[in-house]
Amino acid sequence: MQRLDVVIVGAGFAGLRALHTLRERGSAVRAFERGHDVGGVWYWNRYPGCRCDTDSVEYSYGFSEALQQDWGWTERFASQPEILRYAQHVADRFDLRRDIRFGVSVVSATYDDDGAEWTVTTDDGETTLARHLILCVGCLSRASIPEFPGRDDFAGEVHHTGLWPENGVDLAGKRVGVIGTGSSGVQAIPLIAQEAAELTVFQRTATYTVPAGNRPLDPDYIRRIKADYAGFRQRNRKMAGAAGADSFIPEPTSVFDAAPDEREAAFLKRWSAGGLAITATYDNLRTDLKANAFLTDFMRRQIGKTVADPKTAATLTPHHIAGCKRMVLDTGYYETFNRDNVSVVDVSNGPIEGFARDGLVAGGRTYPLDVVVFATGYDAMTGALLAMDIRGKKGKTLRDAWSEGPRTYLGVATAGFPNLFIVTGPGSPSVLTNMIVAIEQHVDWIASCMDYLRREQVAAIEAETDAQDRWVDHVNAAADGTVYTQCNSWYLGANIPGKPRVFMPLIGFPAYEAKCEEVAAAHYDGFALRRS
Ligand code: NA7
């Protein structure tokens, strides 16, 4: 049995960064990854049209000046193949693969209080001992596939966007059904429509989507960024979403003070520029519901301008307020519904009942299909963590500790589970920010914490229950009254039957980073430290 300083679960962007940083600082580290290569969500999400909705020059690591100077992004929003190539390049460049075991899943991790170490077991039966366990399993990595009856009887193919076959799916000449109109569905639908004979979109909730305005990157723009990449990263780090320093700066007026034509022009300018910066046109759109009503109204009106059939346009128009579910970026989404081979079925009132041998049944009607695509999302933020049997002090399971929703201190640690760190865990800004920035901030904080523990000869570090309770209250208070709590979303766990309704990410990135620094400077205030 191998004994290490650190076991990392996952070799996506978080796992790679943690492996590199901790190894550089002298720890014996090993990562376990269920995929057969690095990349995490970008390894698994191979569906047509998959791309990032954060600008590629920002959705990349900032820790190595040589890396950011050498790497060249080709598009404003990078596609999945390009992002995967980037992850592979990072793994090769920093020689990370030699400390990663691919194709194995961690099934359990058990903490031994006396020895202050974790025993980690993988699905091939191997066990590893480690002082620290770092969970880098991703916020949106545990696919959610509704259990519709009759699936085994269905004669056609079934795929989930997040588990897309590596060699693709041949959709030519087929009748395809897509269930779900979140980011994955909205990205895939225009491309599937071009390939399939017929496409039927099963929509439970209409989505707000903004034209991405994707384009090849201008070499002058790249040169400007690279001339001071560190400064660009620094400016982004001061933004609420840790991104958009060049594009998210709000208008200097409150939305209430802007005249109607000024407001319309401001929204239109950002709509035409593409990207999610429209949500930051005025700085109170996400926090003030009355202010948000202006954005909601603007976005609803854009749909009818593109979709030719008024009935289809009405079906595609959301009823909830803009930004309360995660906003989506698209390329040609609404235009797709003007094609003759595409139709949308509203299943909000007549839900999908199950599979028939030759298709899907919804609202009492059978829709004949050859391929069904589940674009039904993820058991977000906690799904991949709770899929493992994690046992802390006195054998308590993480599942029990979080039975009423996740409880963490700073989103990075949880009481009862010493020496366990979660990268971008629930209670941290994570999915409400540029994920790469959130990952790097967490990994650097954890690495400094481990240096401190070594220096001070601390065997075990554990979040204190009081500090954790205050933190959970803080996360809830930050979300109260904002647009995010006004509808059912995966932020709240509402997409998974039986999941506790708790707003999981923390709103407020720059302040969060300062708070983490403050905790570290105060000798890890809120954590109990047990000396060796
Ligand atoms: P999302 O955003 O969770 O979207 C899932 C979609 O699937 C959404 O439209 C759901 O409708 C729909 N859904 C889920 N279950 C059903 C059932 N049973 N019947 C009909 N429709 C259903 O997942 P994505 O993969 O698109 O995106 C995840 C994130 O990845 C995204 O936010 C980006 O951050 C990247 P609902 O809205 O729940 O009514």
mmCIF file of N, CA and C and ligand atoms in Angstrom, residues 45 53 140 144 146 148 160-161 179-186 202-205 325-328 347 352 375-378 488 490 495, ligand 1:
data_model
loop_
_atom_site.group_PDB
_atom_site.id
_atom_site.type_symbol
_atom_site.label_atom_id
_atom_site.label_comp_id
_atom_site.label_asym_id
_atom_site.label_seq_id
_atom_site.Cartn_x
_atom_site.Cartn_y
_atom_site.Cartn_z
ATOM 1 N N ASN A 45 -17.431 16.171 -22.119
ATOM 2 C CA ASN A 45 -18.476 16.889 -22.876
ATOM 3 C C ASN A 45 -18.066 17.062 -24.335
ATOM 4 N N ASP A 53 -18.277 29.475 -22.116
ATOM 5 C CA ASP A 53 -18.964 30.766 -22.208
ATOM 6 C C ASP A 53 -18.198 31.883 -21.485
ATOM 7 N N LEU A 140 -19.936 20.474 -12.033
ATOM 8 C CA LEU A 140 -20.976 20.015 -12.967
ATOM 9 C C LEU A 140 -20.455 18.784 -13.692
ATOM 10 N N SER A 144 -27.048 14.113 -14.679
ATOM 11 C CA SER A 144 -28.385 13.809 -14.177
ATOM 12 C C SER A 144 -29.229 13.285 -15.343
ATOM 13 N N PRO A 146 -32.864 11.687 -16.002
ATOM 14 C CA PRO A 146 -34.152 11.295 -15.412
ATOM 15 C C PRO A 146 -34.482 9.834 -15.740
ATOM 16 N N PHE A 148 -36.805 7.754 -16.875
ATOM 17 C CA PHE A 148 -38.087 7.564 -17.556
ATOM 18 C C PHE A 148 -38.328 6.070 -17.753
ATOM 19 N N HIS A 160 -26.309 11.075 -23.174
ATOM 20 C CA HIS A 160 -26.319 12.306 -22.369
ATOM 21 C C HIS A 160 -25.196 13.195 -22.915
ATOM 22 N N THR A 161 -25.450 14.504 -22.979
ATOM 23 C CA THR A 161 -24.446 15.413 -23.556
ATOM 24 C C THR A 161 -23.102 15.316 -22.819
ATOM 25 N N ILE A 179 -33.793 16.488 -25.066
ATOM 26 C CA ILE A 179 -34.516 16.861 -23.850
ATOM 27 C C ILE A 179 -33.653 17.853 -23.092
ATOM 28 N N GLY A 180 -34.176 19.070 -22.895
ATOM 29 C CA GLY A 180 -33.426 20.049 -22.115
ATOM 30 C C GLY A 180 -32.947 21.217 -22.944
ATOM 31 N N THR A 181 -33.119 22.388 -22.387
ATOM 32 C CA THR A 181 -32.722 23.620 -23.078
ATOM 33 C C THR A 181 -31.890 24.501 -22.150
ATOM 34 N N GLY A 182 -30.978 23.874 -21.398
ATOM 35 C CA GLY A 182 -29.957 24.634 -20.671
ATOM 36 C C GLY A 182 -28.804 24.890 -21.633
ATOM 37 N N SER A 183 -27.649 25.169 -21.086
ATOM 38 C CA SER A 183 -26.496 25.510 -21.914
ATOM 39 C C SER A 183 -26.159 24.397 -22.918
ATOM 40 N N SER A 184 -26.160 23.149 -22.458
ATOM 41 C CA SER A 184 -25.777 22.032 -23.340
ATOM 42 C C SER A 184 -26.769 21.893 -24.480
ATOM 43 N N GLY A 185 -28.067 21.900 -24.162
ATOM 44 C CA GLY A 185 -29.087 21.782 -25.203
ATOM 45 C C GLY A 185 -29.001 22.928 -26.195
ATOM 46 N N VAL A 186 -28.873 24.141 -25.684
ATOM 47 C CA VAL A 186 -28.848 25.325 -26.550
ATOM 48 C C VAL A 186 -27.622 25.309 -27.479
ATOM 49 N N PHE A 202 -37.599 18.921 -26.615
ATOM 50 C CA PHE A 202 -38.535 18.813 -25.502
ATOM 51 C C PHE A 202 -38.118 19.831 -24.440
ATOM 52 N N GLN A 203 -38.936 20.867 -24.302
ATOM 53 C CA GLN A 203 -38.562 21.987 -23.433
ATOM 54 C C GLN A 203 -39.474 22.052 -22.202
ATOM 55 N N ARG A 204 -38.852 21.959 -21.021
ATOM 56 C CA ARG A 204 -39.650 22.097 -19.791
ATOM 57 C C ARG A 204 -39.661 23.550 -19.329
ATOM 58 N N THR A 205 -38.511 24.215 -19.462
ATOM 59 C CA THR A 205 -38.420 25.634 -19.104
ATOM 60 C C THR A 205 -37.688 26.355 -20.227
ATOM 61 N N LYS A 325 -31.782 31.511 -13.481
ATOM 62 C CA LYS A 325 -31.040 30.302 -13.856
ATOM 63 C C LYS A 325 -29.806 30.802 -14.580
ATOM 64 N N ARG A 326 -28.815 29.960 -14.700
ATOM 65 C CA ARG A 326 -27.593 30.412 -15.357
ATOM 66 C C ARG A 326 -27.889 30.828 -16.798
ATOM 67 N N MET A 327 -27.462 32.034 -17.131
ATOM 68 C CA MET A 327 -27.674 32.572 -18.477
ATOM 69 C C MET A 327 -26.827 31.774 -19.475
ATOM 70 N N VAL A 328 -27.350 31.663 -20.688
ATOM 71 C CA VAL A 328 -26.722 30.811 -21.695
ATOM 72 C C VAL A 328 -26.219 31.667 -22.851
ATOM 73 N N VAL A 347 -43.094 20.759 -22.638
ATOM 74 C CA VAL A 347 -43.464 19.680 -21.715
ATOM 75 C C VAL A 347 -43.638 20.201 -20.283
ATOM 76 N N ILE A 352 -42.762 14.564 -19.930
ATOM 77 C CA ILE A 352 -42.341 13.324 -20.581
ATOM 78 C C ILE A 352 -42.735 12.170 -19.663
ATOM 79 N N ALA A 375 -30.069 16.329 -22.576
ATOM 80 C CA ALA A 375 -29.268 17.519 -22.242
ATOM 81 C C ALA A 375 -29.813 18.008 -20.904
ATOM 82 N N THR A 376 -29.907 17.062 -19.980
ATOM 83 C CA THR A 376 -30.662 17.284 -18.745
ATOM 84 C C THR A 376 -29.801 17.705 -17.558
ATOM 85 N N GLY A 377 -28.541 17.996 -17.807
ATOM 86 C CA GLY A 377 -27.737 18.642 -16.779
ATOM 87 C C GLY A 377 -27.102 17.718 -15.758
ATOM 88 N N TYR A 378 -26.870 18.281 -14.588
ATOM 89 C CA TYR A 378 -25.989 17.647 -13.590
ATOM 90 C C TYR A 378 -26.562 17.733 -12.179
ATOM 91 N N ASN A 488 -36.550 27.946 -9.807
ATOM 92 C CA ASN A 488 -35.899 26.649 -9.605
ATOM 93 C C ASN A 488 -34.654 26.550 -10.474
ATOM 94 N N TRP A 490 -30.353 24.696 -10.781
ATOM 95 C CA TRP A 490 -29.393 23.755 -10.179
ATOM 96 C C TRP A 490 -28.552 24.411 -9.105
ATOM 97 N N ASN A 495 -33.120 20.868 -9.512
ATOM 98 C CA ASN A 495 -33.274 19.992 -10.688
ATOM 99 C C ASN A 495 -33.176 18.513 -10.333
HETATM 100 P P1 NA7 B 1 -28.943 22.535 -17.173
HETATM 101 O O1 NA7 B 1 -28.624 23.953 -17.313
HETATM 102 O O2 NA7 B 1 -29.269 22.013 -15.812
HETATM 103 O O3 NA7 B 1 -30.155 22.226 -18.154
HETATM 104 C C1 NA7 B 1 -30.849 21.018 -18.103
HETATM 105 C C2 NA7 B 1 -32.087 21.125 -18.939
HETATM 106 O O4 NA7 B 1 -32.758 19.878 -18.925
HETATM 107 C C3 NA7 B 1 -33.082 22.154 -18.426
HETATM 108 O O5 NA7 B 1 -33.699 22.771 -19.519
HETATM 109 C C4 NA7 B 1 -34.065 21.279 -17.643
HETATM 110 O O6 NA7 B 1 -35.327 21.852 -17.478
HETATM 111 C C5 NA7 B 1 -34.116 20.074 -18.539
HETATM 112 N N1 NA7 B 1 -34.621 18.885 -17.856
HETATM 113 C C6 NA7 B 1 -34.078 18.251 -16.793
HETATM 114 N N2 NA7 B 1 -34.841 17.208 -16.437
HETATM 115 C C7 NA7 B 1 -35.898 17.196 -17.293
HETATM 116 C C8 NA7 B 1 -37.042 16.370 -17.435
HETATM 117 N N3 NA7 B 1 -37.266 15.353 -16.603
HETATM 118 N N4 NA7 B 1 -37.915 16.647 -18.426
HETATM 119 C C9 NA7 B 1 -37.692 17.696 -19.249
HETATM 120 N N5 NA7 B 1 -36.645 18.514 -19.162
HETATM 121 C C10 NA7 B 1 -35.755 18.266 -18.195
HETATM 122 O O7 NA7 B 1 -27.775 21.602 -17.732
HETATM 123 P P2 NA7 B 1 -26.775 21.893 -18.945
HETATM 124 O O8 NA7 B 1 -25.997 20.646 -19.158
HETATM 125 O O9 NA7 B 1 -27.490 22.457 -20.090
HETATM 126 O O10 NA7 B 1 -25.829 23.015 -18.403
HETATM 127 C C11 NA7 B 1 -25.141 22.855 -17.171
HETATM 128 C C12 NA7 B 1 -24.116 23.919 -17.004
HETATM 129 O O11 NA7 B 1 -22.958 23.542 -17.745
HETATM 130 C C13 NA7 B 1 -24.444 25.272 -17.536
HETATM 131 O O12 NA7 B 1 -25.166 26.061 -16.677
HETATM 132 C C14 NA7 B 1 -23.075 25.860 -17.789
HETATM 133 O O13 NA7 B 1 -22.532 26.306 -16.586
HETATM 134 C C15 NA7 B 1 -22.292 24.695 -18.236
HETATM 135 P P3 NA7 B 1 -35.673 22.760 -16.158
HETATM 136 O O14 NA7 B 1 -34.971 24.061 -16.399
HETATM 137 O O15 NA7 B 1 -35.086 22.016 -14.983
HETATM 138 O O16 NA7 B 1 -37.126 22.836 -16.133
#
